[in-house]
Coordinates of N, CA, C and O in Angstrom, one line a residue:
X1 N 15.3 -2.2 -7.6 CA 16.4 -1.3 -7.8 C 16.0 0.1 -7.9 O 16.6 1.0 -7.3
X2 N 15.0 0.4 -8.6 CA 13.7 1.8 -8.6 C 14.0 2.5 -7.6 O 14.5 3.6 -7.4
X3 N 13.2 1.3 -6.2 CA 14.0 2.0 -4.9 C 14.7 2.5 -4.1 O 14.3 3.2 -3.2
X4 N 16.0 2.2 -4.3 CA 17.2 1.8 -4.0 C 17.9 3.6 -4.9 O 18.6 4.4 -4.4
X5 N 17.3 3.5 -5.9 CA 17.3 4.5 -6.6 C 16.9 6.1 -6.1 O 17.8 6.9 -5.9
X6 N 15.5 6.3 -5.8 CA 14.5 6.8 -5.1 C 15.8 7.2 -3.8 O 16.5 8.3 -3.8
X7 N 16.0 6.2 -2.7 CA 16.5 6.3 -1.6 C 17.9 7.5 -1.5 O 18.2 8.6 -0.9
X8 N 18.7 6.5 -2.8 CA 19.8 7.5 -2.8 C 19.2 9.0 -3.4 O 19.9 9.8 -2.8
X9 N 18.6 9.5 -4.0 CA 18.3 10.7 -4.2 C 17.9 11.1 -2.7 O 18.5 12.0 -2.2
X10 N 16.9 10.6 -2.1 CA 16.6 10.9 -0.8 C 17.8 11.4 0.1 O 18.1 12.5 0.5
X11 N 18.2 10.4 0.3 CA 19.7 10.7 1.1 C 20.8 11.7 0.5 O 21.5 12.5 1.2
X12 N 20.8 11.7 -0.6 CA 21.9 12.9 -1.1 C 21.3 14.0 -0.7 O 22.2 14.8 -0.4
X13 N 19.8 14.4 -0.6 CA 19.4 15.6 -0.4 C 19.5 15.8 0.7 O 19.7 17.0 1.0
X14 N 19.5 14.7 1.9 CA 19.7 14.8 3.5 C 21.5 15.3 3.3 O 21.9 16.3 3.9
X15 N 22.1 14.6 2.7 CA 23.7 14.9 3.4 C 24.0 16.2 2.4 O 24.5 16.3 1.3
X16 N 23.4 17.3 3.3 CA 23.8 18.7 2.7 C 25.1 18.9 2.5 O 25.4 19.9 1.8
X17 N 25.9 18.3 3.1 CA 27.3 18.5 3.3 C 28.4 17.7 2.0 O 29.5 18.1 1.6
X18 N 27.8 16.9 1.8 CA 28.2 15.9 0.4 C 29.1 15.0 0.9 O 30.1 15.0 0.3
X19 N 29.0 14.3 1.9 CA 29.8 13.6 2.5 C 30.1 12.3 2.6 O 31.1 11.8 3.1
X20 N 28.8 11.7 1.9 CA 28.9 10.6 1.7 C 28.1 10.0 3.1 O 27.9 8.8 3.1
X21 N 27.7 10.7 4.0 CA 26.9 10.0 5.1 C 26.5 11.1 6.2 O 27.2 12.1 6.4
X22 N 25.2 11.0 6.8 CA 24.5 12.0 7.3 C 24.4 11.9 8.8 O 24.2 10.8 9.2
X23 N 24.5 12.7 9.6 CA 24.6 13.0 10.9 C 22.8 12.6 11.8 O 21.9 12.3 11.0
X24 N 22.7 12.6 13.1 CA 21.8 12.6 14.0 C 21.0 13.8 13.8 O 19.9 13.8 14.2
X25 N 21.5 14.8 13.0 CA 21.1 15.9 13.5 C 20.0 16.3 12.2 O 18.9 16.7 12.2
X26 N 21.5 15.7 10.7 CA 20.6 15.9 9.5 C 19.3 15.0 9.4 O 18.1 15.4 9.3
X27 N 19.8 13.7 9.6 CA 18.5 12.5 9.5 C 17.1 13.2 10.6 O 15.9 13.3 10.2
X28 N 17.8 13.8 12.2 CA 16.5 14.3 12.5 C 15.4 15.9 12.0 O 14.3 16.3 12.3
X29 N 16.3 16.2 11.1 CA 15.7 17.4 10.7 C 15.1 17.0 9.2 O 14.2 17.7 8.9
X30 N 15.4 16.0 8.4 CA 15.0 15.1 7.2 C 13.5 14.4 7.9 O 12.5 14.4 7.1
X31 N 13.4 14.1 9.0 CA 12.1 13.1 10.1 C 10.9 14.2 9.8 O 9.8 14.2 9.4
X32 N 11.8 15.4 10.4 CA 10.5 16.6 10.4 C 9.7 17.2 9.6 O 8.5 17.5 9.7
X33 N 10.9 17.5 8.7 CA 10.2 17.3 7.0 C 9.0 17.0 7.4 O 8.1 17.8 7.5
X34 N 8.9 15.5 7.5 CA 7.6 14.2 7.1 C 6.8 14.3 8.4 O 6.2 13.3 8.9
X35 N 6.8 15.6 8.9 CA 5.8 16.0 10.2 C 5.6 14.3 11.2 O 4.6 13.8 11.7
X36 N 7.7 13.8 11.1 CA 7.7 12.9 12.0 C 9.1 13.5 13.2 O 10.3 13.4 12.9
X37 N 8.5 14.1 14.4 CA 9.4 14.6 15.5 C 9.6 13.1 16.6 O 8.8 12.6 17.4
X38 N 11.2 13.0 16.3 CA 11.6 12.2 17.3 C 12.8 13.4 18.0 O 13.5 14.3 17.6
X39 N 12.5 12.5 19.7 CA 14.0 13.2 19.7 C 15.2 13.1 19.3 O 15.5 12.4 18.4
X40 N 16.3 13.8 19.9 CA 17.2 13.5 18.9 C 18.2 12.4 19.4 O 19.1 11.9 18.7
X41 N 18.0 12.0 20.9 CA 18.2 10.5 21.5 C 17.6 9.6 20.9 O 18.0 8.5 21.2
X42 N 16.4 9.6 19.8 CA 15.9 8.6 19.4 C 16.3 8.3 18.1 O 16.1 7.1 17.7
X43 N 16.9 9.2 17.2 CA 17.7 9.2 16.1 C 19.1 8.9 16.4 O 19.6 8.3 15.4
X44 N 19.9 9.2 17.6 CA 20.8 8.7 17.4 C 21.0 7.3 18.0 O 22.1 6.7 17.9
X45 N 19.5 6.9 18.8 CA 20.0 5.5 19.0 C 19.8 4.9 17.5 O 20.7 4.2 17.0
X46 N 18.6 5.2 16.8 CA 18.6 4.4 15.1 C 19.8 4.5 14.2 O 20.0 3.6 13.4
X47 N 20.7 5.6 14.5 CA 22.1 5.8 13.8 C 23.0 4.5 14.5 O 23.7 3.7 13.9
X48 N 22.8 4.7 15.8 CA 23.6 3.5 16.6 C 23.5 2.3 16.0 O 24.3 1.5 15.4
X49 N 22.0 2.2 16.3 CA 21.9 0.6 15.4 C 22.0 -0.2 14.1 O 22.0 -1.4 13.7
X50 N 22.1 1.4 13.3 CA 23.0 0.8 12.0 C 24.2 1.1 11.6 O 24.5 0.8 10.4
X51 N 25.1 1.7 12.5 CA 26.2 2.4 12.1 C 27.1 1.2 12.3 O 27.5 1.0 13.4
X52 N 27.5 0.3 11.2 CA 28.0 -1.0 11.4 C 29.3 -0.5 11.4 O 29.9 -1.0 12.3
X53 N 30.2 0.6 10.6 CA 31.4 1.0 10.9 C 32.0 1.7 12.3 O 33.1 1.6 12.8
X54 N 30.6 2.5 13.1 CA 30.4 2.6 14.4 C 31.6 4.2 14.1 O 32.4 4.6 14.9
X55 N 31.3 4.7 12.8 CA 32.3 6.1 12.7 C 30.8 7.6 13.3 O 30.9 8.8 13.1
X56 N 30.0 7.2 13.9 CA 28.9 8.2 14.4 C 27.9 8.6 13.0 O 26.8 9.2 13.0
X57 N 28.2 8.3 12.4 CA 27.3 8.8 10.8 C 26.7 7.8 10.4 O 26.9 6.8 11.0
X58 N 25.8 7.9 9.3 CA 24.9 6.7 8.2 C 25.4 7.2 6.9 O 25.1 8.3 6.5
X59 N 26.2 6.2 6.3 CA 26.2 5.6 5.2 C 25.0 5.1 4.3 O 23.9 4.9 4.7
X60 N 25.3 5.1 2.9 CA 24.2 5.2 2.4 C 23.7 3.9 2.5 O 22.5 3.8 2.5
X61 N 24.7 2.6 2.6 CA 24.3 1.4 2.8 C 23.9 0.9 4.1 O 23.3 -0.2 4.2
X62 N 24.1 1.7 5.1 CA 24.0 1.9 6.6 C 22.5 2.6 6.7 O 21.8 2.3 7.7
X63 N 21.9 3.5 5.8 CA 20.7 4.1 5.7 C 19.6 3.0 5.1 O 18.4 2.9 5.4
X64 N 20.5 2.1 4.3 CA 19.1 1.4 3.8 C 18.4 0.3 4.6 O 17.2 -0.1 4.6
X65 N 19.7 -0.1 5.4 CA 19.8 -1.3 6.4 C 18.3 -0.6 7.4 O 17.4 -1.2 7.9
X66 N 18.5 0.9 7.5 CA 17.6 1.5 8.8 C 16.2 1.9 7.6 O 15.1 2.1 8.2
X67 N 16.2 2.0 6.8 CA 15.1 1.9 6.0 C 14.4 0.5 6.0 O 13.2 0.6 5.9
X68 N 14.9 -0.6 6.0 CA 13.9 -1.4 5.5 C 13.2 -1.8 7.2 O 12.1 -2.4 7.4
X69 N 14.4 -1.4 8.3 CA 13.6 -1.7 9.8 C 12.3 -1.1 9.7 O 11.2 -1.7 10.1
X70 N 12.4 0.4 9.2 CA 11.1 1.3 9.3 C 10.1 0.7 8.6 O 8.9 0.7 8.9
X71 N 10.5 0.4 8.0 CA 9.3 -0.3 6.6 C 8.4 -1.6 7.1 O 7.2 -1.9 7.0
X72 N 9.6 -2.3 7.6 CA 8.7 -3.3 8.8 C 8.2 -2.9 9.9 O 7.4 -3.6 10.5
X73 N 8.5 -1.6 10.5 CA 7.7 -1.2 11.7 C 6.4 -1.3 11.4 O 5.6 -2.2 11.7
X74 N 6.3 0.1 10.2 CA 5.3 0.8 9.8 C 4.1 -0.5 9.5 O 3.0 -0.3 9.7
X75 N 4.7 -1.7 8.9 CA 3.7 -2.7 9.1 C 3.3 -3.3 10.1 O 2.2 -3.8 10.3
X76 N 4.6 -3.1 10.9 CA 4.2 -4.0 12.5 C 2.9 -3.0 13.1 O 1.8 -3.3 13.7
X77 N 3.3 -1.7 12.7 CA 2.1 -0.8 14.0 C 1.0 -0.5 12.9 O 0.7 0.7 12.7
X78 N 0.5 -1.6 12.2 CA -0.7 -1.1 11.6 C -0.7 -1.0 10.4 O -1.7 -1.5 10.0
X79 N 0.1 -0.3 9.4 CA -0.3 0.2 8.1 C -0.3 -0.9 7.2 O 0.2 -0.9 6.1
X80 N -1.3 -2.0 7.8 CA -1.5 -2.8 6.3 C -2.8 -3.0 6.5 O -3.5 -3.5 7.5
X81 N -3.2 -2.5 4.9 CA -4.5 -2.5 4.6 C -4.9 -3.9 3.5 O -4.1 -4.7 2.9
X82 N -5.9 -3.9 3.6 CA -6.6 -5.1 2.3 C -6.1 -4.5 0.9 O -5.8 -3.4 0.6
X83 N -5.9 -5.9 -0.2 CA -5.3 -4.9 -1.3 C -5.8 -3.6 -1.9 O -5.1 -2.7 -2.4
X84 N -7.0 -3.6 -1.8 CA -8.0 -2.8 -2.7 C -8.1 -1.4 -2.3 O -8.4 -0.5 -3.0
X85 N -7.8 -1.6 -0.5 CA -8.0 -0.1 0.5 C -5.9 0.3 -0.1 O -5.4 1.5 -0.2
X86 N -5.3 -0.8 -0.3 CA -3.8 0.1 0.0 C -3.5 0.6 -1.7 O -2.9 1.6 -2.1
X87 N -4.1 -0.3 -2.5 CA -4.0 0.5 -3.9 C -4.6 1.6 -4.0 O -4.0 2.5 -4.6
X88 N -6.1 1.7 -3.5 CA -6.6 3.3 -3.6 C -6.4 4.2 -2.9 O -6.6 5.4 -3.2
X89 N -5.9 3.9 -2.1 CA -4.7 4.9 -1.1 C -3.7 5.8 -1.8 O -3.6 7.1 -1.9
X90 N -2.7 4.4 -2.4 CA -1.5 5.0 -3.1 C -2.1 5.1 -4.3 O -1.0 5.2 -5.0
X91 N -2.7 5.1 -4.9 CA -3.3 6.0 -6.2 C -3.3 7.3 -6.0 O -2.9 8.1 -6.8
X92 N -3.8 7.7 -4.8 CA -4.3 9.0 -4.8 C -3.5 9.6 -3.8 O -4.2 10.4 -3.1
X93 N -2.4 9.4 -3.6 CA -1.7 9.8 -3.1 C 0.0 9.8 -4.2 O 1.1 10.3 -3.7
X94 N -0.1 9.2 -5.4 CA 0.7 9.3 -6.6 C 0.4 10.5 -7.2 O -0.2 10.3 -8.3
X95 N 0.7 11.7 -7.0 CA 0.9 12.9 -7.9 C 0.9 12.9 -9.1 O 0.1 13.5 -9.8
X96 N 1.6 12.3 -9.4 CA 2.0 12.3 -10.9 C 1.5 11.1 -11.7 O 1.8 10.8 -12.8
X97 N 0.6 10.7 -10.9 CA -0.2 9.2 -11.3 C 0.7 8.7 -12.2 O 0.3 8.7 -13.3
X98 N 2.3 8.1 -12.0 CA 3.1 7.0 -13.4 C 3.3 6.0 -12.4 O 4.2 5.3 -12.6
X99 N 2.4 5.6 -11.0 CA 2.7 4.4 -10.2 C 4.2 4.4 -9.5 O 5.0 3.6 -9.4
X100 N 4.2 5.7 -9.0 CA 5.4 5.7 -8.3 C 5.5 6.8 -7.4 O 4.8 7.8 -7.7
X101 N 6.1 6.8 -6.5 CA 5.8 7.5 -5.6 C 7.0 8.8 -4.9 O 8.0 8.4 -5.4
X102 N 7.1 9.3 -4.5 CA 8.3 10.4 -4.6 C 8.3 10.2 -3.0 O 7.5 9.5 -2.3
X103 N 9.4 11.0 -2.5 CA 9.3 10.7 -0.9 C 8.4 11.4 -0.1 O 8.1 11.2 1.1
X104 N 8.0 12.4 -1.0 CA 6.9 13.4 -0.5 C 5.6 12.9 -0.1 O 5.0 13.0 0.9
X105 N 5.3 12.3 -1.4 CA 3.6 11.3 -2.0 C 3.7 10.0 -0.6 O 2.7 9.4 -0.2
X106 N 4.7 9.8 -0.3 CA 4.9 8.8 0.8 C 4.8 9.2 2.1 O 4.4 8.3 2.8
X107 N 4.9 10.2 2.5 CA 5.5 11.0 3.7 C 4.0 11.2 3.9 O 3.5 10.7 4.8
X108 N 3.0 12.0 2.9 CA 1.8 12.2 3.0 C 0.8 11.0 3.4 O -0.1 10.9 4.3
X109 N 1.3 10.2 2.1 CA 0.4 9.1 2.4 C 0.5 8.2 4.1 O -0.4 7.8 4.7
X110 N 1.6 8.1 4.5 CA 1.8 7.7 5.8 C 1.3 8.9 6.9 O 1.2 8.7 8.1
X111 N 1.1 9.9 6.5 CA 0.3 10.9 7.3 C -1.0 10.5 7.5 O -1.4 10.1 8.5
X112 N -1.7 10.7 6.4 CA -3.2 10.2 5.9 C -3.3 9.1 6.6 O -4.2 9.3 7.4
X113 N -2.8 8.1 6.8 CA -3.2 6.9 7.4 C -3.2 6.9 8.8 O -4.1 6.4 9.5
X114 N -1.9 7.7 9.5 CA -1.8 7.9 10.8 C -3.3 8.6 10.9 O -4.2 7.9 11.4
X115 N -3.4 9.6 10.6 CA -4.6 10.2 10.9 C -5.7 9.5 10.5 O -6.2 9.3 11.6
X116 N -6.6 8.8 9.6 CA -7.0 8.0 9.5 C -7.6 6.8 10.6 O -8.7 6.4 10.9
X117 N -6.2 6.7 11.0 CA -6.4 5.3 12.2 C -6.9 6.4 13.2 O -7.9 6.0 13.8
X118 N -6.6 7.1 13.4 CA -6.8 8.2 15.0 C -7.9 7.9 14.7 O -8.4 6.8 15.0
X119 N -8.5 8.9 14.2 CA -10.0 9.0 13.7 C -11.2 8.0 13.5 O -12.4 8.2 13.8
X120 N -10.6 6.8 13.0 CA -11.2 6.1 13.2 C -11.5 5.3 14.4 O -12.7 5.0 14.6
X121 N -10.3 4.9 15.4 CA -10.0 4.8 16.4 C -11.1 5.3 17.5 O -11.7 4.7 18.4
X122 N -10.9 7.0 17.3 CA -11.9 7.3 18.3 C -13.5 7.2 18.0 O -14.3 7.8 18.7
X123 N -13.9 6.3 16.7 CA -15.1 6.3 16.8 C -16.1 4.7 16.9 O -17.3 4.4 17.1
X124 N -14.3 3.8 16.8 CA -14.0 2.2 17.3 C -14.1 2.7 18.5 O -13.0 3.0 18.9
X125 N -14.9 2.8 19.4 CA -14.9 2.7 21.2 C -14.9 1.5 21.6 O -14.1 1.0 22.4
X126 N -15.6 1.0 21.2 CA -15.5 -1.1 21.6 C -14.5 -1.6 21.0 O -14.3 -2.8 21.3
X127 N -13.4 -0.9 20.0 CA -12.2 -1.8 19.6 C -12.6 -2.9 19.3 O -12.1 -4.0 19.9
X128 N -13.7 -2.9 18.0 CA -14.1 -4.2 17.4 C -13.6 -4.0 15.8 O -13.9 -4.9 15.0
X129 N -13.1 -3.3 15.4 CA -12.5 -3.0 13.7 C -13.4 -2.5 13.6 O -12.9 -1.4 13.4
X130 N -14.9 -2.3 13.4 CA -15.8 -1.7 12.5 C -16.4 -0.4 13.1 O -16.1 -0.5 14.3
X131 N -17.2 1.0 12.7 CA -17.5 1.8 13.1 C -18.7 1.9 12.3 O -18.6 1.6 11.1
X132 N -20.0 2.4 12.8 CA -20.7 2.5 12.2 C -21.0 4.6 12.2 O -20.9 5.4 13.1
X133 N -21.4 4.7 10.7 CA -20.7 6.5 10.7 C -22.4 7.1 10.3 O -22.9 6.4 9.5
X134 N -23.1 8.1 10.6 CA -24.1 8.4 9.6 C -23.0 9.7 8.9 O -21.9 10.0 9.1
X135 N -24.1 10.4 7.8 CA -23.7 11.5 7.0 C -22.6 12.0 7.6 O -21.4 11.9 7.5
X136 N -23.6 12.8 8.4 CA -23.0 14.0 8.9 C -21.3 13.7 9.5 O -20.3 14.2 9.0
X137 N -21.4 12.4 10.7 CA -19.8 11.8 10.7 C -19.1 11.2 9.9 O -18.1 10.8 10.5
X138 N -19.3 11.0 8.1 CA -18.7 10.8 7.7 C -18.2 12.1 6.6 O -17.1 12.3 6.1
X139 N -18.9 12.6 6.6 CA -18.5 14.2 6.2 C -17.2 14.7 6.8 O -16.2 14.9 6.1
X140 N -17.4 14.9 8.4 CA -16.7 14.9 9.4 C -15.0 14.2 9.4 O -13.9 14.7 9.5
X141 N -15.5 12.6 9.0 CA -14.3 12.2 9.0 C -13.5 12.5 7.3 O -12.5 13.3 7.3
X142 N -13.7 12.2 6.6 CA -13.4 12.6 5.2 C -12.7 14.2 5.1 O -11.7 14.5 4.5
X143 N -13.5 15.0 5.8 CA -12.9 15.8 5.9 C -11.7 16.2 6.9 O -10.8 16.8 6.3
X144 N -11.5 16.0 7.8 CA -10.5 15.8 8.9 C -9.6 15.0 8.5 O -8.6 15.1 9.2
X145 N -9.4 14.0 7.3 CA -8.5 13.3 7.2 C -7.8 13.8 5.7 O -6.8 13.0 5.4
X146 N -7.9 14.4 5.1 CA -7.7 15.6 3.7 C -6.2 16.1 4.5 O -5.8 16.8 5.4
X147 N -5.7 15.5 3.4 CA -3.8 16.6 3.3 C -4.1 17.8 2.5 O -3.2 18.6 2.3

């Protein structure tokens, strides 16, 4: 419920308008925020696909329905780590260290990892999961991946 919590503060800040539900235009300018640029055909097909009243807007219950798809994406394309790598992650990416995360501390931490995987990625050439790094490229990487 915490979340659910969280979300709606989220969303009230997106519907500048107080309307009770946010447009293609708000949701894609809320994406950018989180240094995430879709177009805005690609926001409003995600509005499409949850807009179960089909009035052009998202509802807050219509927003969460499109939140929890993202949440399984973000797992589908990758972001699941071993327990130990995703707790020290979100540790240090918890600002306020009370084990919770704001939408910001999230937005970041899903940055960090995007970039992370890049990075890592280009130094997986054989696309075998492991990379072997000396000093100097792990300096390199550690640094390059810093919000």
């Amino acid at each position: 419920m915490e979340d659910k919590a969280i979300l709606r503060e989220w969303f009230e800040r997106v519907d500048s308008e107080k309307t009770g539900s946010i447009t293609a235009t708000q949701l894609k300018s809320a994406f950018a925020i989180g240094n995430l640029e879709f177009p805005i055909s690609v926001v409003q097909q995600m509005i499409r696909m949850y807009d179960f009243d089909r009035n052009g807007s998202m509802s807050f219950d219509e927003f969460l329905a499109l939140n929890k798809f993202l949440i399984k994406a973000l797992n589908k394309i990758g972001f699941s780590l071993d327990s130990p790598a995703f707790y020290t992650a979100c540790e240090s990416f918890d600002k306020k260290k009370n084990g919770r995360f704001q939408l910001d501390d999230f937005i970041s931490l899903c940055i960090f990892l995007q970039s992370a995987r890049n990075l890592f990625n280009a130094f997986d050439t054989a696309k075998q999961g492991r990379v072997t790094l000396d000093l100097n490229q792990f300096i390199y990487c550690t640094s390059s991946c810093r919000i």
